[in-house]
GROMACS .gro file of C-alpha atoms in nm:
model
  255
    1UNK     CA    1   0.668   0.221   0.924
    2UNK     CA    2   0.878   0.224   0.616
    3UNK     CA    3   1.192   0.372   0.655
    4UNK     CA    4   1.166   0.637   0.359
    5UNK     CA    5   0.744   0.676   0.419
    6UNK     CA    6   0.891   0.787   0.810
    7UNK     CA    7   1.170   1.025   0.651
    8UNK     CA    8   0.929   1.199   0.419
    9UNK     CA    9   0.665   1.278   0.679
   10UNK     CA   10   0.911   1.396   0.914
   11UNK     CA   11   1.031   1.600   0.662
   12UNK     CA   12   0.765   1.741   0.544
   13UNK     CA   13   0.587   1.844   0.872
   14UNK     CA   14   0.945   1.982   0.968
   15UNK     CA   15   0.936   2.213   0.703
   16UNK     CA   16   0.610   2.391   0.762
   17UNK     CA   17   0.641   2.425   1.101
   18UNK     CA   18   1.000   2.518   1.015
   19UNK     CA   19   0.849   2.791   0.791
   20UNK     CA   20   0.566   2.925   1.012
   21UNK     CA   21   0.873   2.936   1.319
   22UNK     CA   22   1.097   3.098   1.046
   23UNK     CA   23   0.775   3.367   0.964
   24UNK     CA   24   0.727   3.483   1.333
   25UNK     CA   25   0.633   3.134   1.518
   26UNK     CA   26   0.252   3.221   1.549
   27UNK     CA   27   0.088   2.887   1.478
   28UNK     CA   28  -0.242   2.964   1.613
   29UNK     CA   29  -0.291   3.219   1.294
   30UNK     CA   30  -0.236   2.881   1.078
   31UNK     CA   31  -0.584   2.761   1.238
   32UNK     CA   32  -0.902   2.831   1.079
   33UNK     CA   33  -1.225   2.610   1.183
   34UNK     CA   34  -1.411   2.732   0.886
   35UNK     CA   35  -1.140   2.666   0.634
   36UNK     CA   36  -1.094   2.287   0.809
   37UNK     CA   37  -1.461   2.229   0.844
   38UNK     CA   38  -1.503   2.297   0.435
   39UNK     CA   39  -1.174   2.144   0.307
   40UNK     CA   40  -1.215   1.830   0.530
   41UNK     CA   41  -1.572   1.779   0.546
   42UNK     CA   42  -1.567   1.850   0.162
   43UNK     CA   43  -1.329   1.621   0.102
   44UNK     CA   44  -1.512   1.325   0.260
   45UNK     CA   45  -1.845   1.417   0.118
   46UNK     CA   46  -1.683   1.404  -0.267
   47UNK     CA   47  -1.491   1.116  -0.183
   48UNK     CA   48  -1.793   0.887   0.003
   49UNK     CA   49  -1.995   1.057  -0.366
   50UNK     CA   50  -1.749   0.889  -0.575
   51UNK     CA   51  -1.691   0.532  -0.404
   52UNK     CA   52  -1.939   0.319  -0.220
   53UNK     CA   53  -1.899   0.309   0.112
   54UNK     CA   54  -1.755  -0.101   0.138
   55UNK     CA   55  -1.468   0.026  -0.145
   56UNK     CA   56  -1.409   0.347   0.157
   57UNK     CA   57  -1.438   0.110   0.454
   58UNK     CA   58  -1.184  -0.153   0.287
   59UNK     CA   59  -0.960   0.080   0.079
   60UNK     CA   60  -0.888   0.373   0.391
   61UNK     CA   61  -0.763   0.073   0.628
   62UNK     CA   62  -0.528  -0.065   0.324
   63UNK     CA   63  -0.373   0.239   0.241
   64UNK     CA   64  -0.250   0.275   0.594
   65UNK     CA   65  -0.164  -0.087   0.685
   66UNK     CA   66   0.048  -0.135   0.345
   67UNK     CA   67   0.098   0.214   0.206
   68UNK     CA   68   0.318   0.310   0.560
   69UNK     CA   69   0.475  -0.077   0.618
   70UNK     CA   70   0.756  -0.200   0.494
   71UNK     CA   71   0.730  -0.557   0.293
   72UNK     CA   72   0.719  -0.807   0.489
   73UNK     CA   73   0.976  -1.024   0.269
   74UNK     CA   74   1.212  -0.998  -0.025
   75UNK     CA   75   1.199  -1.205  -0.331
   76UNK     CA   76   1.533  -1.352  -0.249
   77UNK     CA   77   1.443  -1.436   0.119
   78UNK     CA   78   1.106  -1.632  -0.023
   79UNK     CA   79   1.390  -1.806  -0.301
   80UNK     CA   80   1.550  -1.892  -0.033
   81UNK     CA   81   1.298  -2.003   0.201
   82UNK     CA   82   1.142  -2.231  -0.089
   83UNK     CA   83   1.382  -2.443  -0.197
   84UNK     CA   84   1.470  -2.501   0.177
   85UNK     CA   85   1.091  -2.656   0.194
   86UNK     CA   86   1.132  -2.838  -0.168
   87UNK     CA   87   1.426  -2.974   0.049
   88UNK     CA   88   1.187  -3.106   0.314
   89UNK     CA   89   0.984  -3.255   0.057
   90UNK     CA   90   1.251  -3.435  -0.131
   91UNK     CA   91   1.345  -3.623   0.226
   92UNK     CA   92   1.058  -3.622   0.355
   93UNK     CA   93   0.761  -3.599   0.135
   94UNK     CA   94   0.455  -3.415   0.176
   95UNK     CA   95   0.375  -3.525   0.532
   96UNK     CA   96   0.721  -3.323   0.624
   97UNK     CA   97   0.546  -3.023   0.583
   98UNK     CA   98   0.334  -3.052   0.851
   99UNK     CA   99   0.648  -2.933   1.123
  100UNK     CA  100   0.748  -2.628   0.890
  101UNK     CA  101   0.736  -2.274   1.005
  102UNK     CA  102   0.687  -2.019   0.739
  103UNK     CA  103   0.664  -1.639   0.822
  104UNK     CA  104   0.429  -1.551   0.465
  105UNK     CA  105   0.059  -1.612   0.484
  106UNK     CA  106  -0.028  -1.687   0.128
  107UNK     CA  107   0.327  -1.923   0.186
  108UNK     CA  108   0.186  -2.082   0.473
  109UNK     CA  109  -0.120  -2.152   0.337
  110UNK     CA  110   0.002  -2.325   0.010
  111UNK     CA  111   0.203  -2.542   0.247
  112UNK     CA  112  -0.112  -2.660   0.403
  113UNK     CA  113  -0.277  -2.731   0.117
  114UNK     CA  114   0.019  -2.935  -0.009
  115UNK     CA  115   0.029  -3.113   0.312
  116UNK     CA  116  -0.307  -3.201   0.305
  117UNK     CA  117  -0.338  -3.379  -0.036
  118UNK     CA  118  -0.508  -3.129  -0.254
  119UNK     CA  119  -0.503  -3.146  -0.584
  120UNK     CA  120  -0.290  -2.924  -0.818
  121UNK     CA  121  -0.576  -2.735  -0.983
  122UNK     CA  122  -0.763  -2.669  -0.650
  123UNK     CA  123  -0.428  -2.491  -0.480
  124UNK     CA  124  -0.355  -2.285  -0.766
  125UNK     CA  125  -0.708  -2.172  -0.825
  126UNK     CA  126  -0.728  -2.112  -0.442
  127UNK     CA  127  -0.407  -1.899  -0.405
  128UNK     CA  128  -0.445  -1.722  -0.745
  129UNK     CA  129  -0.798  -1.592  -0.647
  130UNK     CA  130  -0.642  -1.500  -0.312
  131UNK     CA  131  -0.440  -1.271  -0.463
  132UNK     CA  132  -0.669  -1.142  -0.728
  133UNK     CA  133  -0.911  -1.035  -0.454
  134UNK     CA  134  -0.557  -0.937  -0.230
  135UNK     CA  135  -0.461  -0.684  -0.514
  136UNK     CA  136  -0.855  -0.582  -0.613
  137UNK     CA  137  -0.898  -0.454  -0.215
  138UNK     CA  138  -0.539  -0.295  -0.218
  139UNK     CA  139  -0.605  -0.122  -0.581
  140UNK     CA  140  -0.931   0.006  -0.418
  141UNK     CA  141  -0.718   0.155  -0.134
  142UNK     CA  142  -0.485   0.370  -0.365
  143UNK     CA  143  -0.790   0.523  -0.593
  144UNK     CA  144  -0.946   0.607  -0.265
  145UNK     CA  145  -0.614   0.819  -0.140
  146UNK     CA  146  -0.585   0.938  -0.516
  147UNK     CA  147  -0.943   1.083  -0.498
  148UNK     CA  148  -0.884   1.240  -0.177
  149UNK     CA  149  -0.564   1.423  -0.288
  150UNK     CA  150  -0.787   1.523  -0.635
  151UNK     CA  151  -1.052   1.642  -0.422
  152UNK     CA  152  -0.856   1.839  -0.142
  153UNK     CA  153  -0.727   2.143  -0.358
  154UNK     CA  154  -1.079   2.182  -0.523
  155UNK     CA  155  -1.237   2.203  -0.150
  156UNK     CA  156  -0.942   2.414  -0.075
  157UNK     CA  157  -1.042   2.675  -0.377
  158UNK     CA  158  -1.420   2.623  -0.311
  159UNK     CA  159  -1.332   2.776   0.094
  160UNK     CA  160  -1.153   3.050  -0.089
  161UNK     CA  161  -1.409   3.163  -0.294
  162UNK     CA  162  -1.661   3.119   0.023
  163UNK     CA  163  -1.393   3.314   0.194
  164UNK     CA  164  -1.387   3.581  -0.051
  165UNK     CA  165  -1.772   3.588  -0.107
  166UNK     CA  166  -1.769   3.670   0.249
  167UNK     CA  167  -1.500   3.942   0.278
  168UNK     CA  168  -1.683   4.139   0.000
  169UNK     CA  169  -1.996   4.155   0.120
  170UNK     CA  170  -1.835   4.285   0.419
  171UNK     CA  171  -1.656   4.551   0.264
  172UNK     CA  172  -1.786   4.800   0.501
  173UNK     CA  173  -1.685   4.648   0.783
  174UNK     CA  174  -1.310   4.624   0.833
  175UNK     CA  175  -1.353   4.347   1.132
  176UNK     CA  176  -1.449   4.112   0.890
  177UNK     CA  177  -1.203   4.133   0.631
  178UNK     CA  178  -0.945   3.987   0.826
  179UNK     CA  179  -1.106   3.667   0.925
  180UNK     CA  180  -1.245   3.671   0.557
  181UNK     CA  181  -0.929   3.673   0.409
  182UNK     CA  182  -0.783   3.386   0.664
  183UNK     CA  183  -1.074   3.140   0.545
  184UNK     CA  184  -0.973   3.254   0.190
  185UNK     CA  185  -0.584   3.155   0.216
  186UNK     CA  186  -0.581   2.865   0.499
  187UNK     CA  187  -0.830   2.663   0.303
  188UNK     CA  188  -0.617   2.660  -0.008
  189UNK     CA  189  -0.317   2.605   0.239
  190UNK     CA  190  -0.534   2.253   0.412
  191UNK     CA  191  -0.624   2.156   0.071
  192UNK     CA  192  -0.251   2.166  -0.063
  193UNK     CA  193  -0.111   2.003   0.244
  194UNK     CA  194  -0.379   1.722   0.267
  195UNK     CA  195  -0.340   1.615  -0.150
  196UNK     CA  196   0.036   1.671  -0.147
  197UNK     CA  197   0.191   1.567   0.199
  198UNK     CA  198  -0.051   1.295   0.257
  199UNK     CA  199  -0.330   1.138   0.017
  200UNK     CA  200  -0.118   1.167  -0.325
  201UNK     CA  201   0.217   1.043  -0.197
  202UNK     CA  202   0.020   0.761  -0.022
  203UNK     CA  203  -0.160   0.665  -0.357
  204UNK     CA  204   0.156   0.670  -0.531
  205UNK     CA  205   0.321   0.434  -0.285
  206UNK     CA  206   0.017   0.215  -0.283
  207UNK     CA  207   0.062   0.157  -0.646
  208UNK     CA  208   0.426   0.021  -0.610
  209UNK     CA  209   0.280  -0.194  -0.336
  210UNK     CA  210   0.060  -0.318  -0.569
  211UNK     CA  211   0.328  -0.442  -0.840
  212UNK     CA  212   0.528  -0.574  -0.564
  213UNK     CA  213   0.304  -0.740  -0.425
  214UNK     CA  214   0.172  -0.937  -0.697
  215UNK     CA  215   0.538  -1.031  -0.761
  216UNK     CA  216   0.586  -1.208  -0.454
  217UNK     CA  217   0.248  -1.353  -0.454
  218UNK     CA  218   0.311  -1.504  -0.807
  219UNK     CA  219   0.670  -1.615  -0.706
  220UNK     CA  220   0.493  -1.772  -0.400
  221UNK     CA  221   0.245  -1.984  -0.623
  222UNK     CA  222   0.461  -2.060  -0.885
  223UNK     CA  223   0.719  -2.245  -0.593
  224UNK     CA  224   0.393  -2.387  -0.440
  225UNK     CA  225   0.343  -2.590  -0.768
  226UNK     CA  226   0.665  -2.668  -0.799
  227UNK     CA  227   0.676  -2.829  -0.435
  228UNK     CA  228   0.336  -2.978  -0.539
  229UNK     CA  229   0.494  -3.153  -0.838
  230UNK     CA  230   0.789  -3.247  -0.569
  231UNK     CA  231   1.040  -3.086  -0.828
  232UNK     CA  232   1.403  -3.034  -0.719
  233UNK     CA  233   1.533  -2.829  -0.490
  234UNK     CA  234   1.767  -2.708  -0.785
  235UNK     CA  235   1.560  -2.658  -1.022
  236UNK     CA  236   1.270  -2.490  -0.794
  237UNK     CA  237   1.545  -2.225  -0.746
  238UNK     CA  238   1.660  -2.206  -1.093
  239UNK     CA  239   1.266  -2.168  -1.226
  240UNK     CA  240   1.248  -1.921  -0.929
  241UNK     CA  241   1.531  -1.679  -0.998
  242UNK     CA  242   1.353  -1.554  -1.290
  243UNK     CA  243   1.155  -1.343  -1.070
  244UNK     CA  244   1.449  -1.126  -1.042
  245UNK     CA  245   1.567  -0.826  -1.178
  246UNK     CA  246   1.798  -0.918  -1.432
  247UNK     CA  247   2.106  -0.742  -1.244
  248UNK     CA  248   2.054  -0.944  -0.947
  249UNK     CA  249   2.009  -1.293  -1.088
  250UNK     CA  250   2.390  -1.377  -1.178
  251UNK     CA  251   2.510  -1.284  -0.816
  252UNK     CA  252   2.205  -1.420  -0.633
  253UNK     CA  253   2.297  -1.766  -0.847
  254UNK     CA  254   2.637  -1.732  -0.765
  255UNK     CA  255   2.589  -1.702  -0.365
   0.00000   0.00000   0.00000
């Protein structure tokens, strides 16, 4: 899991249970099947309404594989680990690549494709609608999160009012107004805690996936060509290095 996606869930079931310990430590009253049953079941209903159910089945699995994970490289490492296979190339041509490791997929599959004698048009085409159709599927993932944390509070308010509906048409019997009033609050409470701990935080960091991701994918198909056109080692690099932030190109060129 990534490092600051661990701290922040940590942290933020830490604090509630912190808060309901800090209140008088009875978690049990924090439990209503009523209020989970609407928010929950809600919530899945409006979101399976809005999407069909190949965009749920693809997008749900997505936002957990890459939304928790850590990237699997850094733009510098796949610099790096470039030019040391335009290297290869240089000495020992195309055939060369056939005994090179590569940790990256999309990286690993250019390579073959080089090795094997395609031509330029067909690897670019290839890897560029890999990625289209990478980013499409992990796009779907963070609308699907999004709609679940838009959806959560509204199920949470809809329990409330079915919580309330309840309690006054029980007015004459005090028994009731207790467990009336809990479906009232603790569904607002699920709904908050589902959009704002969970689905909306994971949307959020599905987006920055996204642009990230398409970065390295780019930077992976632009060296591809490169080794393709059996360019330089140096210059693969130099072409490469504009895929940097600006404040890291001078010292990256430097070490």
């Amino acid at each position: 899991m990534d490092f600051a996606t661990a701290i922040g869930v940590v942290a933020g079931i830490g604090t509630v249970a912190g808060i309901i310990y800090a209140s008088g430590g009875d978690f049990a009253a924090y439990y209503n099947s009523v209020a989970l049953i609407c928010v929950v079941g809600g919530t899945a209903a409006a979101t399976m309404v809005r999407f069909t159910f190949g965009t749920m089945m693809s997008g749900l699995p997505m936002g957990i594989r890459y939304g928790l994970s850590p990237l699997s490289s850094k733009p510098r490492d796949l610099i790096e680990e470039i030019t040391k296979v335009a290297e290869v190339v240089r000495k020992s041509g195309p055939m060369g690549l056939e005994n090179v490791q590569v940790d990256h997929p999309v990286l690993a599959q250019g390579l073959r494709y080089v090795a094997d004698g395609y031509e330029r048009d067909f690897i670019k085409d290839a890897l560029e609608k890999d990625r289209d159709n990478f980013l499409t599927r992990l796009e779907d993932g963070a609308k699907v999160y999004q709609a679940i944390g838009d959806s959560a509070p509204a199920w949470g308010m809809i329990s409330t009012v079915i919580g309330m509906i309840i309690m006054f048409a029980n007015m004459t019997d005090p028994s009731k107004l207790g467990p009336s009033m809990a479906v009232s609050l603790l569904g607002t409470l699920y709904g908050s805690l589902i959009a704002n701990m969970f689905a909306l935080p994971l949307a959020d960091k599905l987006k920055l996936r996204l642009g990230d991701e398409n970065l390295h994918r780019t930077l992976i198909i632009d060296g591809i060509m490169q080794i393709r056109d059996q360019r330089s080692p140096a210059i693969v690099r130099e072409m490469l290095i504009a895929y940097l932030p600006e404040h890291h190109r001078s010292e990256f060129a430097e070490a």
